[in-house]
PDB file of C-alpha atoms in Angstrom:
ATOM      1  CA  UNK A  25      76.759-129.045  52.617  1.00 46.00           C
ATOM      2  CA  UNK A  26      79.827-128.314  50.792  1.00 45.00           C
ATOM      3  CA  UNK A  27      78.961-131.116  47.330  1.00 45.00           C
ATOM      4  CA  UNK A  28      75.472-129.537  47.518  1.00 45.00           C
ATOM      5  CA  UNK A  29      76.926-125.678  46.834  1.00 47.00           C
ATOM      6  CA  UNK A  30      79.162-127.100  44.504  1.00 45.00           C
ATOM      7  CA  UNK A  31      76.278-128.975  42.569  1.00 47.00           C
ATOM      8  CA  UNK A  32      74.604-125.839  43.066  1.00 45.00           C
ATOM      9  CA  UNK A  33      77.424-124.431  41.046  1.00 44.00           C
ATOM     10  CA  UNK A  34      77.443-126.531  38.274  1.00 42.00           C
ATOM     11  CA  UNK A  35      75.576-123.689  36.189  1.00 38.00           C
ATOM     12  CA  UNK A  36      78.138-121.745  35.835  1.00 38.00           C
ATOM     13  CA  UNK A  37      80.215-124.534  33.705  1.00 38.00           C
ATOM     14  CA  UNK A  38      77.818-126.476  32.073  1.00 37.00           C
ATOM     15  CA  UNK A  39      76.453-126.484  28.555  1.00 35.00           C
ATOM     16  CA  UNK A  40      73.807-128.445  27.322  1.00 34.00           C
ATOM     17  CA  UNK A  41      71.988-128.411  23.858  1.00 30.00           C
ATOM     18  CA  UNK A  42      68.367-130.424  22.221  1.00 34.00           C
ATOM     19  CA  UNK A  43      68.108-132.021  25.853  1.00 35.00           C
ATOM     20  CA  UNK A  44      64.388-132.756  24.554  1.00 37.00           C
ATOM     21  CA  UNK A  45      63.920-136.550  25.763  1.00 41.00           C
ATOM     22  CA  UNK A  46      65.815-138.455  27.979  1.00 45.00           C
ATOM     23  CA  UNK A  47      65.408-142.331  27.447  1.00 49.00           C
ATOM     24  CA  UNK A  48      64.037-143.354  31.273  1.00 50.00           C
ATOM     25  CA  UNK A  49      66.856-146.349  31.230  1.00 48.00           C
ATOM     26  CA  UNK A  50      69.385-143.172  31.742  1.00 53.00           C
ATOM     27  CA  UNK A  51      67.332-141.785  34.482  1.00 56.00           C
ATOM     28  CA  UNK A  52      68.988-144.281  37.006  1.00 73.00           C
ATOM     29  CA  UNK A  53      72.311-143.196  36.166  1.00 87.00           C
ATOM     30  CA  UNK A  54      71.960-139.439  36.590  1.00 93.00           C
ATOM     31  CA  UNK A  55      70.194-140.262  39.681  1.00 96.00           C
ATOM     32  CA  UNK A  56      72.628-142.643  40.861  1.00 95.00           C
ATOM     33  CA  UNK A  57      75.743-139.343  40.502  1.00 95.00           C
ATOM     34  CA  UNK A  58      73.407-136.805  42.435  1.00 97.00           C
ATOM     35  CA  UNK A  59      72.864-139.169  45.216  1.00 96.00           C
ATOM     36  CA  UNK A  60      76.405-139.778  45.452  1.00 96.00           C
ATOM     37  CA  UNK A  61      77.628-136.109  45.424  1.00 96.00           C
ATOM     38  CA  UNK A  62      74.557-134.362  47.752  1.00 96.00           C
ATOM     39  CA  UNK A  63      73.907-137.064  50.194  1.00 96.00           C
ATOM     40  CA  UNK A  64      77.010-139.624  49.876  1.00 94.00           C
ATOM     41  CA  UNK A  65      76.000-142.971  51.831  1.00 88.00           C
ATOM     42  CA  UNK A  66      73.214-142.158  53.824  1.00 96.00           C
ATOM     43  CA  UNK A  67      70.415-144.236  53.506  1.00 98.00           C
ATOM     44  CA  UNK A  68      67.187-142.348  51.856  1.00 98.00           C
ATOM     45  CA  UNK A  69      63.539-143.640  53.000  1.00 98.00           C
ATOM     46  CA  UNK A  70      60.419-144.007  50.812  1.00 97.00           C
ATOM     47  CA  UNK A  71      58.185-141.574  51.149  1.00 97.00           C
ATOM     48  CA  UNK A  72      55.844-143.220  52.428  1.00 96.00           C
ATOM     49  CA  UNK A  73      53.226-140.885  54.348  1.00 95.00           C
ATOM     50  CA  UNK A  74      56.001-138.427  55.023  1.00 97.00           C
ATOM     51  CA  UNK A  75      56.697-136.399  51.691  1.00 98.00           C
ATOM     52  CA  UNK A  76      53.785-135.511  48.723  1.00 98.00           C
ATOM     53  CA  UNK A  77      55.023-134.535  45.409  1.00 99.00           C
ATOM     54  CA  UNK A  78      52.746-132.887  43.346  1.00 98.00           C
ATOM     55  CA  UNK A  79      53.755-131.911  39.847  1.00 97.00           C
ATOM     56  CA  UNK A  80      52.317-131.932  36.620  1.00 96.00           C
ATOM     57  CA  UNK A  81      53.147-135.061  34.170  1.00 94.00           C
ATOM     58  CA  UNK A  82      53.058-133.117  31.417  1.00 93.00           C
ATOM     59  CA  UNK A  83      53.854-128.988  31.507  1.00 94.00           C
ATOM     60  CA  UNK A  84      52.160-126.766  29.885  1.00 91.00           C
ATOM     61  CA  UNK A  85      55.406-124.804  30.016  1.00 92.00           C
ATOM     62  CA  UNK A  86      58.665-126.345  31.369  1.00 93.00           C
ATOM     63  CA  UNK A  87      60.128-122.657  31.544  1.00 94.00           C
ATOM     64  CA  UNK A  88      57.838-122.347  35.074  1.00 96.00           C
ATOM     65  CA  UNK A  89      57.120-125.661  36.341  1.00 97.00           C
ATOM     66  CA  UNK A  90      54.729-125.932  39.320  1.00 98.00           C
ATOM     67  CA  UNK A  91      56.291-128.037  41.845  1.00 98.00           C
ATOM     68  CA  UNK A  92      54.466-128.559  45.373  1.00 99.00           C
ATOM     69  CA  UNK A  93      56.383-130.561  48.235  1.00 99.00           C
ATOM     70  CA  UNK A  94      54.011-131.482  51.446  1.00 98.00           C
ATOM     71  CA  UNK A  95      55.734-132.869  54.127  1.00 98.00           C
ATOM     72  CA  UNK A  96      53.855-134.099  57.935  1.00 97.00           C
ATOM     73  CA  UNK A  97      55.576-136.039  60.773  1.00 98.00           C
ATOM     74  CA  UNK A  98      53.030-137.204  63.357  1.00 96.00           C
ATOM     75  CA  UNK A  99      55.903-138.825  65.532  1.00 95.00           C
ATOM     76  CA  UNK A 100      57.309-135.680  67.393  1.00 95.00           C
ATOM     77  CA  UNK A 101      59.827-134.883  64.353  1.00 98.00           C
ATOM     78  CA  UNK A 102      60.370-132.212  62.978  1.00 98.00           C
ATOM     79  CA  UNK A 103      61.155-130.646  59.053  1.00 98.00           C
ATOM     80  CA  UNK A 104      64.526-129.974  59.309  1.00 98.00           C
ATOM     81  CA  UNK A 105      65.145-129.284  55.351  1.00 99.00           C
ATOM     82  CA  UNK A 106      63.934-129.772  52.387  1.00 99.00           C
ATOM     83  CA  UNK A 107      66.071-130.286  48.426  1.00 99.00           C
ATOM     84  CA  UNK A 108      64.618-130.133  45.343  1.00 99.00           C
ATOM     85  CA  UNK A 109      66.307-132.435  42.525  1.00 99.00           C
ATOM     86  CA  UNK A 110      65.610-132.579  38.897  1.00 98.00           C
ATOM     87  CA  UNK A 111      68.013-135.295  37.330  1.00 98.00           C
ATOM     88  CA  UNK A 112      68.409-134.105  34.350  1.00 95.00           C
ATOM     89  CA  UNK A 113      68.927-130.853  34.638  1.00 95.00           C
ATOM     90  CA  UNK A 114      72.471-129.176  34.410  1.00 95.00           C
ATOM     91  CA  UNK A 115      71.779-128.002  37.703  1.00 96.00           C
ATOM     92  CA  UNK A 116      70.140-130.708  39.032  1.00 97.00           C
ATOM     93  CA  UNK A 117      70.015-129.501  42.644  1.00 98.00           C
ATOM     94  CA  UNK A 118      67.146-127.145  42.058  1.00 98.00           C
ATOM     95  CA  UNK A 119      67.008-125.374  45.662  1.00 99.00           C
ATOM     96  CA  UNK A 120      67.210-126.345  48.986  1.00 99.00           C
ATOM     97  CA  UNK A 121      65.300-125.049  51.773  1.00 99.00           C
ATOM     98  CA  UNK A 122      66.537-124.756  55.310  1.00 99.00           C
ATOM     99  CA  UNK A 123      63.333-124.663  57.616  1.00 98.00           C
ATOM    100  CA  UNK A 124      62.713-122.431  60.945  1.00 97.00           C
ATOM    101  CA  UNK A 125      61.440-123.497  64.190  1.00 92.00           C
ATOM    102  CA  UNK A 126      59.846-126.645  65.441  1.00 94.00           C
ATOM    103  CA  UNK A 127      57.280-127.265  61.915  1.00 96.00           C
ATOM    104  CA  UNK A 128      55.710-130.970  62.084  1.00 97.00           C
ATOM    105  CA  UNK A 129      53.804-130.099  58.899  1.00 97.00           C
ATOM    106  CA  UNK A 130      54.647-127.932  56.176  1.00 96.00           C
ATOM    107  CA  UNK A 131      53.721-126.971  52.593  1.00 97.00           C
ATOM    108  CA  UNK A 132      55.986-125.655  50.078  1.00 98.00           C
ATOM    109  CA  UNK A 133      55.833-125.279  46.380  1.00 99.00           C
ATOM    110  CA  UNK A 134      57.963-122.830  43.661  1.00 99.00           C
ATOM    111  CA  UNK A 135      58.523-122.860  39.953  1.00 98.00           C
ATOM    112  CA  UNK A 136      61.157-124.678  38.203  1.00 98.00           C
ATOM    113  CA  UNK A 137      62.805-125.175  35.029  1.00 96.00           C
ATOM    114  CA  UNK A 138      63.010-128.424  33.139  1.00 95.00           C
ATOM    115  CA  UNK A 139      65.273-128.918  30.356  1.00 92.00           C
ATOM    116  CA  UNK A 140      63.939-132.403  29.528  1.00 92.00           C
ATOM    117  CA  UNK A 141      61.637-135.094  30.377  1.00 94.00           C
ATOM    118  CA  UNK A 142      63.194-135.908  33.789  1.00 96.00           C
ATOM    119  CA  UNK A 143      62.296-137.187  37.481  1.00 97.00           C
ATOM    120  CA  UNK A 144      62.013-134.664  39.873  1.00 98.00           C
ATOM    121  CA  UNK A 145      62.576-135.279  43.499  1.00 99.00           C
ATOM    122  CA  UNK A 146      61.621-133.718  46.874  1.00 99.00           C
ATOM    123  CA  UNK A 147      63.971-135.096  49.811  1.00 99.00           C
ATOM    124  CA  UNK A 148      62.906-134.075  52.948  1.00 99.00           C
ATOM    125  CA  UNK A 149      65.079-134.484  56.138  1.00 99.00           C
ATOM    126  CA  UNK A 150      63.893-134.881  59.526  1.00 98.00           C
ATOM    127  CA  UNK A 151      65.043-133.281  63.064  1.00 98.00           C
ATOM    128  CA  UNK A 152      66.539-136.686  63.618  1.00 97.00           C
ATOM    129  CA  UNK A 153      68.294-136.830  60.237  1.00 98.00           C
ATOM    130  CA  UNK A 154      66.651-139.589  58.900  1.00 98.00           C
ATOM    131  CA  UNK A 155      65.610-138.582  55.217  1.00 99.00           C
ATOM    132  CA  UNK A 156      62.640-139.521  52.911  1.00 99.00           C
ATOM    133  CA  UNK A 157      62.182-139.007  49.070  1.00 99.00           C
ATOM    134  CA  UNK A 158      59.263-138.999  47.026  1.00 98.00           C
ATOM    135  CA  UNK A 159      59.545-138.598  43.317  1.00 98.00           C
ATOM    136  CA  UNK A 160      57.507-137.909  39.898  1.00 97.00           C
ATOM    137  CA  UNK A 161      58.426-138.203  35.917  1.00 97.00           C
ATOM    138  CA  UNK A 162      57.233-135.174  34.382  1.00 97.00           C
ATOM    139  CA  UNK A 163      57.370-135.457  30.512  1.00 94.00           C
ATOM    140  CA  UNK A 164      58.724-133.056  28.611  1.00 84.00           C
ATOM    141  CA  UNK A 165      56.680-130.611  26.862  1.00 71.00           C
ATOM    142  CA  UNK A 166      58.415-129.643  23.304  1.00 71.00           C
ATOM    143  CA  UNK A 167      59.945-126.850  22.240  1.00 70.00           C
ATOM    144  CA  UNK A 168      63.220-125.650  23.435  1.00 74.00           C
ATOM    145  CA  UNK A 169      64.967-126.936  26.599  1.00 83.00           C
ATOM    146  CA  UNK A 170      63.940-124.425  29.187  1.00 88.00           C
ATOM    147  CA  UNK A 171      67.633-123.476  30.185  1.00 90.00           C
ATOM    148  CA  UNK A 172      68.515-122.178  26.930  1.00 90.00           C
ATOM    149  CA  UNK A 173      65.471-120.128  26.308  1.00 89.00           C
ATOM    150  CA  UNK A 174      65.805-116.842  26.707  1.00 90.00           C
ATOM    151  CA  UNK A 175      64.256-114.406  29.435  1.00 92.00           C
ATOM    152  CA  UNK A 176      60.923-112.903  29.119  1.00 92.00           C
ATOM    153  CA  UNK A 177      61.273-109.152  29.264  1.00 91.00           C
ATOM    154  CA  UNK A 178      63.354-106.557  27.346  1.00 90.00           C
ATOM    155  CA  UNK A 179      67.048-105.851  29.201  1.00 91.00           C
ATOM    156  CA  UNK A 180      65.909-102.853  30.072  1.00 94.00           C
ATOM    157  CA  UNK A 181      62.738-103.660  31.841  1.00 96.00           C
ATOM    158  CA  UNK A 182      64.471-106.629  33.509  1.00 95.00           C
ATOM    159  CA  UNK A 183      67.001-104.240  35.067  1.00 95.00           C
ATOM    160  CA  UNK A 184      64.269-101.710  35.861  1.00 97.00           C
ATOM    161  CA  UNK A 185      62.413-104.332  37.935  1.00 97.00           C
ATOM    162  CA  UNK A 186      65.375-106.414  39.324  1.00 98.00           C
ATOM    163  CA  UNK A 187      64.919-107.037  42.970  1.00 98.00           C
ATOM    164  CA  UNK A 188      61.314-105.952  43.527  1.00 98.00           C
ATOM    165  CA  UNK A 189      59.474-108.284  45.642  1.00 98.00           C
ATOM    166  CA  UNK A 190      55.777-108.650  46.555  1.00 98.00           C
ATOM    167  CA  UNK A 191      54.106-111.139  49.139  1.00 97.00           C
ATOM    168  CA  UNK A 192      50.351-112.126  48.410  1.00 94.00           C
ATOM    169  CA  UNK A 193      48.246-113.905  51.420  1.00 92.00           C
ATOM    170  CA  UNK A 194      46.819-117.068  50.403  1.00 90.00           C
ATOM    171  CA  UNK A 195      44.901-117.799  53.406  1.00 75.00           C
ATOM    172  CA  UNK A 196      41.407-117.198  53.318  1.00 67.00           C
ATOM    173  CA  UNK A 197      41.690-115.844  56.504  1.00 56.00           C
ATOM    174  CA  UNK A 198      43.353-112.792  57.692  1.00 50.00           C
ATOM    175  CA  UNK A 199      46.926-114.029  59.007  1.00 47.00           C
ATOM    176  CA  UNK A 200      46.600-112.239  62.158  1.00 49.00           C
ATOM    177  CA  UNK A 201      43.733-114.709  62.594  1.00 52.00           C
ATOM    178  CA  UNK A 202      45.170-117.711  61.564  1.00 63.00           C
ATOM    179  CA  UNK A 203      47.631-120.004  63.331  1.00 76.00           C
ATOM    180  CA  UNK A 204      49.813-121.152  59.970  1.00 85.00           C
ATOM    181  CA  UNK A 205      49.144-118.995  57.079  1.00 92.00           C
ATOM    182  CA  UNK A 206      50.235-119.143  53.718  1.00 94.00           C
ATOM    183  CA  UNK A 207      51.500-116.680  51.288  1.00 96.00           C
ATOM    184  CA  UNK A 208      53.449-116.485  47.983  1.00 98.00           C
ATOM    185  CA  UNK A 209      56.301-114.511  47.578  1.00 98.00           C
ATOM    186  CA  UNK A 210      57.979-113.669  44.618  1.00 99.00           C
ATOM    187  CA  UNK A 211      60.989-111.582  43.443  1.00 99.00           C
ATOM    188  CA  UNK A 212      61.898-109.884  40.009  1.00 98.00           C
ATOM    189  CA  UNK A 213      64.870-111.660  38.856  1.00 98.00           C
ATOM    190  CA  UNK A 214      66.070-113.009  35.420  1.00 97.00           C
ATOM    191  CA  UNK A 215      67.859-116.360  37.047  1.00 98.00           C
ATOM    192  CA  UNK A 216      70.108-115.834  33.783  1.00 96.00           C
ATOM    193  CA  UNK A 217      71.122-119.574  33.256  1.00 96.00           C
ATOM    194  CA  UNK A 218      74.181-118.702  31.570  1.00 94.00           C
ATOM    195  CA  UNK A 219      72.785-121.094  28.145  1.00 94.00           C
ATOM    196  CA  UNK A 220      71.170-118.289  26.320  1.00 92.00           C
ATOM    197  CA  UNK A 221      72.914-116.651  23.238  1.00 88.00           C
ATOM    198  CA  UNK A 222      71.796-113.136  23.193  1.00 86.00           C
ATOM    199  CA  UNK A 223      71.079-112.909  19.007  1.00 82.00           C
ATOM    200  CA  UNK A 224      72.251-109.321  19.108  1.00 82.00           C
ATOM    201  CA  UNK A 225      75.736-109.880  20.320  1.00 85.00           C
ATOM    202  CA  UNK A 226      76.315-113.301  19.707  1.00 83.00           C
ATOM    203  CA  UNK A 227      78.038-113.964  22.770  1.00 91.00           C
ATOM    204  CA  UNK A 228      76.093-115.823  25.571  1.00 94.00           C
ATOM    205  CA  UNK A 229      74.354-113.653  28.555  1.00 92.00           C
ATOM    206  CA  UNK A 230      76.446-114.641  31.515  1.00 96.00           C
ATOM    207  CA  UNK A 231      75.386-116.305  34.116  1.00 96.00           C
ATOM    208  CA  UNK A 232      73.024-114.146  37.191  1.00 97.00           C
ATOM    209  CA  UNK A 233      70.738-116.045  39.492  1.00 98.00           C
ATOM    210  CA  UNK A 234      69.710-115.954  42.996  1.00 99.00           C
ATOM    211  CA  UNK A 235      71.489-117.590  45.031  1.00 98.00           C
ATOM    212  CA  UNK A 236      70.098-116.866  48.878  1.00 99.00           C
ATOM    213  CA  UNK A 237      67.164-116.371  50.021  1.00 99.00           C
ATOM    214  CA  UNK A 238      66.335-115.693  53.396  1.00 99.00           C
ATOM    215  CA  UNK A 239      62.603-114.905  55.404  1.00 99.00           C
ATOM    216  CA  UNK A 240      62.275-114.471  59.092  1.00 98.00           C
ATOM    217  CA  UNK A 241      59.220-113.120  61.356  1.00 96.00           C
ATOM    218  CA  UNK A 242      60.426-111.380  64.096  1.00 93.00           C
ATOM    219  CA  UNK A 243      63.666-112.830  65.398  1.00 92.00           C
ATOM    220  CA  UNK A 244      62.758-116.275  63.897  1.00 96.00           C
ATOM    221  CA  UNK A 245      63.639-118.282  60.793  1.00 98.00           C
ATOM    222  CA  UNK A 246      60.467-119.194  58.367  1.00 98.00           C
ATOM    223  CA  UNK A 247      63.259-120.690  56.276  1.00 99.00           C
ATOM    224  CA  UNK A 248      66.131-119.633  54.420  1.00 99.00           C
ATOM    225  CA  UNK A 249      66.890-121.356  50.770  1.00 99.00           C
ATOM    226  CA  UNK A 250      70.218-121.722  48.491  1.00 99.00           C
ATOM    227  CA  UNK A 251      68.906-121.721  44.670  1.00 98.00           C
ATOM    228  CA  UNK A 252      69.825-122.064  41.222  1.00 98.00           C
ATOM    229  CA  UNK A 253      69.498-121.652  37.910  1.00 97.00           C
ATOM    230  CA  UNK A 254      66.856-124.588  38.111  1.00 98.00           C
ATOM    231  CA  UNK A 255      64.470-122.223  39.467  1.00 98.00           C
ATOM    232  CA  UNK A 256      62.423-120.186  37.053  1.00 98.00           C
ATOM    233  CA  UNK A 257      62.637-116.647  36.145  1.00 98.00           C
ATOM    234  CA  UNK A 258      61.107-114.349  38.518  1.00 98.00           C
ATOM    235  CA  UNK A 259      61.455-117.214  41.141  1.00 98.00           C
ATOM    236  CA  UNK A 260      58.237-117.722  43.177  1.00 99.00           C
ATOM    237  CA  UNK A 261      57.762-119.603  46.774  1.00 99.00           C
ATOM    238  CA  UNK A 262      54.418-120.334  48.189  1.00 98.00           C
ATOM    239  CA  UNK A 263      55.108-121.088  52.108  1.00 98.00           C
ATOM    240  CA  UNK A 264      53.095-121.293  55.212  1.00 96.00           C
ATOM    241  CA  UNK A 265      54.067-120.675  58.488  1.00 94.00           C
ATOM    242  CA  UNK A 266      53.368-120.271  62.024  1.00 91.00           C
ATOM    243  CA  UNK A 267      52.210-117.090  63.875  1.00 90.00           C
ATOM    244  CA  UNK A 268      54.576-116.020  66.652  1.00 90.00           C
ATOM    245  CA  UNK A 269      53.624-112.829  67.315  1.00 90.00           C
ATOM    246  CA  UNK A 270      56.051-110.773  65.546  1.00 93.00           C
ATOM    247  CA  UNK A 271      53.843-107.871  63.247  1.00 92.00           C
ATOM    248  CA  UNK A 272      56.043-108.409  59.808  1.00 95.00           C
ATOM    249  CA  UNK A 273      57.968-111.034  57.609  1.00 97.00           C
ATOM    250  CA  UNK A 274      61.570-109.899  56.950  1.00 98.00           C
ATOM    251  CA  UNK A 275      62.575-111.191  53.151  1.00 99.00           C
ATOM    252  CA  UNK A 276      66.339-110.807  52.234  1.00 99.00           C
ATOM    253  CA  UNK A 277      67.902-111.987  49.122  1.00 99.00           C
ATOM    254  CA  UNK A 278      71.302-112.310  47.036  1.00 99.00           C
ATOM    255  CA  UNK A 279      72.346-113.300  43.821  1.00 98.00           C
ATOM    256  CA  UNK A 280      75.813-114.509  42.303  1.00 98.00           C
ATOM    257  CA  UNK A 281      76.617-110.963  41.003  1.00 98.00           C
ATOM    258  CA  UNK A 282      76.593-110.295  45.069  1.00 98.00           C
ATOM    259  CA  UNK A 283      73.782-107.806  44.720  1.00 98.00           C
ATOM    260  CA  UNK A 284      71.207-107.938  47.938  1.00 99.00           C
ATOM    261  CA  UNK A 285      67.483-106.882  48.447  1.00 99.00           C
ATOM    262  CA  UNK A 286      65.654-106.501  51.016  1.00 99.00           C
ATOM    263  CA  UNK A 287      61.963-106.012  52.115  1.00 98.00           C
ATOM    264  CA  UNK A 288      59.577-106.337  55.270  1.00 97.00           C
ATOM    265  CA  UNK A 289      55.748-107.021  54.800  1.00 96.00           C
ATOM    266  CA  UNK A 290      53.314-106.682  57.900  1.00 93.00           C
ATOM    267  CA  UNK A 291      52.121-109.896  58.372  1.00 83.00           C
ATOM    268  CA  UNK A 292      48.502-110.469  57.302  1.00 54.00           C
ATOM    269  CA  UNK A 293      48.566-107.593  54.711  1.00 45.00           C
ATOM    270  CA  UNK A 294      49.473-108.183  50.571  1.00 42.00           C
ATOM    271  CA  UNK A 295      51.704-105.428  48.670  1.00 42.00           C
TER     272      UNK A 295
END
């Protein structure tokens, strides 16, 4: 996965400015370089009944895009991982997720930026390799290009809060009860893109985003993702998965100024 960390990476060198539209007959080509560098020549299926991408065609605000990937195997396969793409982003590998034990059928879904009208894609790879893509154009919403707005927050409260994490059941039953929950976590975190000119100093803030992001229950991987500054401030991760017995989900996380968090959360119970 070597192309995908360095695509991941691509923040950190980029500028963009006024990305606002992106004439469609471009979308092929940006496409056509991402495919190239993250999955070189292997073949990439239609999504047929495989992958659902849900997101919305038009934003109400492309800083925190709702993006929702479902993906169901009914052969004996298995989710082996899952990358989120948005072509025209300057960091157009938006996260990739990494997924735990034996899961047939999963649901995940996050917030991301979009710095233009773009397609956004949800590959999902199976246990035997074999990959499948579904994709949707979201439009782009006006106003300035999400990467180069600047954080919600004061400094100070943003540096106050970095880190904190809270995990919210979204099952309507209690998780000790139910066989795959689902909860939403979320962690304080700027995701500085590195494109924002702080109007104080001038200068541009530098670049601070998550990078890793680990959770595990028990002994056992739920999944563990590699982001970017794609995803949106405050990065959030709604997830479901299966009950093995173990009393708490284990949440560990690092970003690019190699600072680390950590936090467990008894299974079943919000914070």
């Amino acid at each position: 996965m070597r192309r995908v960390s360095l695509l991941l990476a691509l923040a950190a060198a980029v500028g963009t400015i006024g990305l606002a539209a992106v004439p469609r007959a471009q979308a092929g080509k940006a496409w056509d370089e991402i495919r190239a560098g993250v999955f070189a020549g292997r073949t990439i299926n239609p999504a047929g009944d495989v992958v659902l991408l849900t997101a919305p065609m038009r934003p109400l605000d492309q800083r925190a895009v709702p993006i929702e990937v479902e993906a169901r195997f009914a052969d004996g396969r298995s989710v082996r991982a899952v990358t989120l793409i948005v072509d025209e982003n300057p960091s157009p590998v938006a996260a990739q997720f990494d997924i735990g034990g034996k899961r047939e059928h999963l649901r995940l879904a996050t917030l991301l930026r979009l710095n233009a009208a773009t397609d956004v894609r949800a590959v999902v790879e199976a246990s035997d390799g074999q990959l499948y893509m579904a994709e949707r154009f979201v439009k782009f919403a006006g106003g300035q290009a999400a990467c180069s707005a600047p954080p919600s927050g004061s400094p100070e409260q943003i540096a106050a809060t970095m880190g904190k994490m809270s995990l919210e059941p979204l099952s309507k039953q209690a998780a000790a009860t139910e066989v795959e929950p689902r909860a939403r976590l979320k962690i304080m975190h700027p995701n500085h893109t590195g494109m924002v000119l702080d109007q104080l100093t001038l200068l541009y803030v530098p670049l601070r985003i998550v990078t890793d992001l680990e959770v595990k229950q028990g002994e056992e991987r739920v999944f563990a993702m590699k982001g970017s500054m794609t995803m949106a401030q405050d990065p959030v991760i709604d997830f479901d998965y299966r009950v093995n017995g173990a009393d708490s989900l284990l949440v560990e996380a690092r970003d690019s100024d190699g600072a680390s968090w950590a936090r467990a959360f008894p299974v079943g119970h919000g914070s």
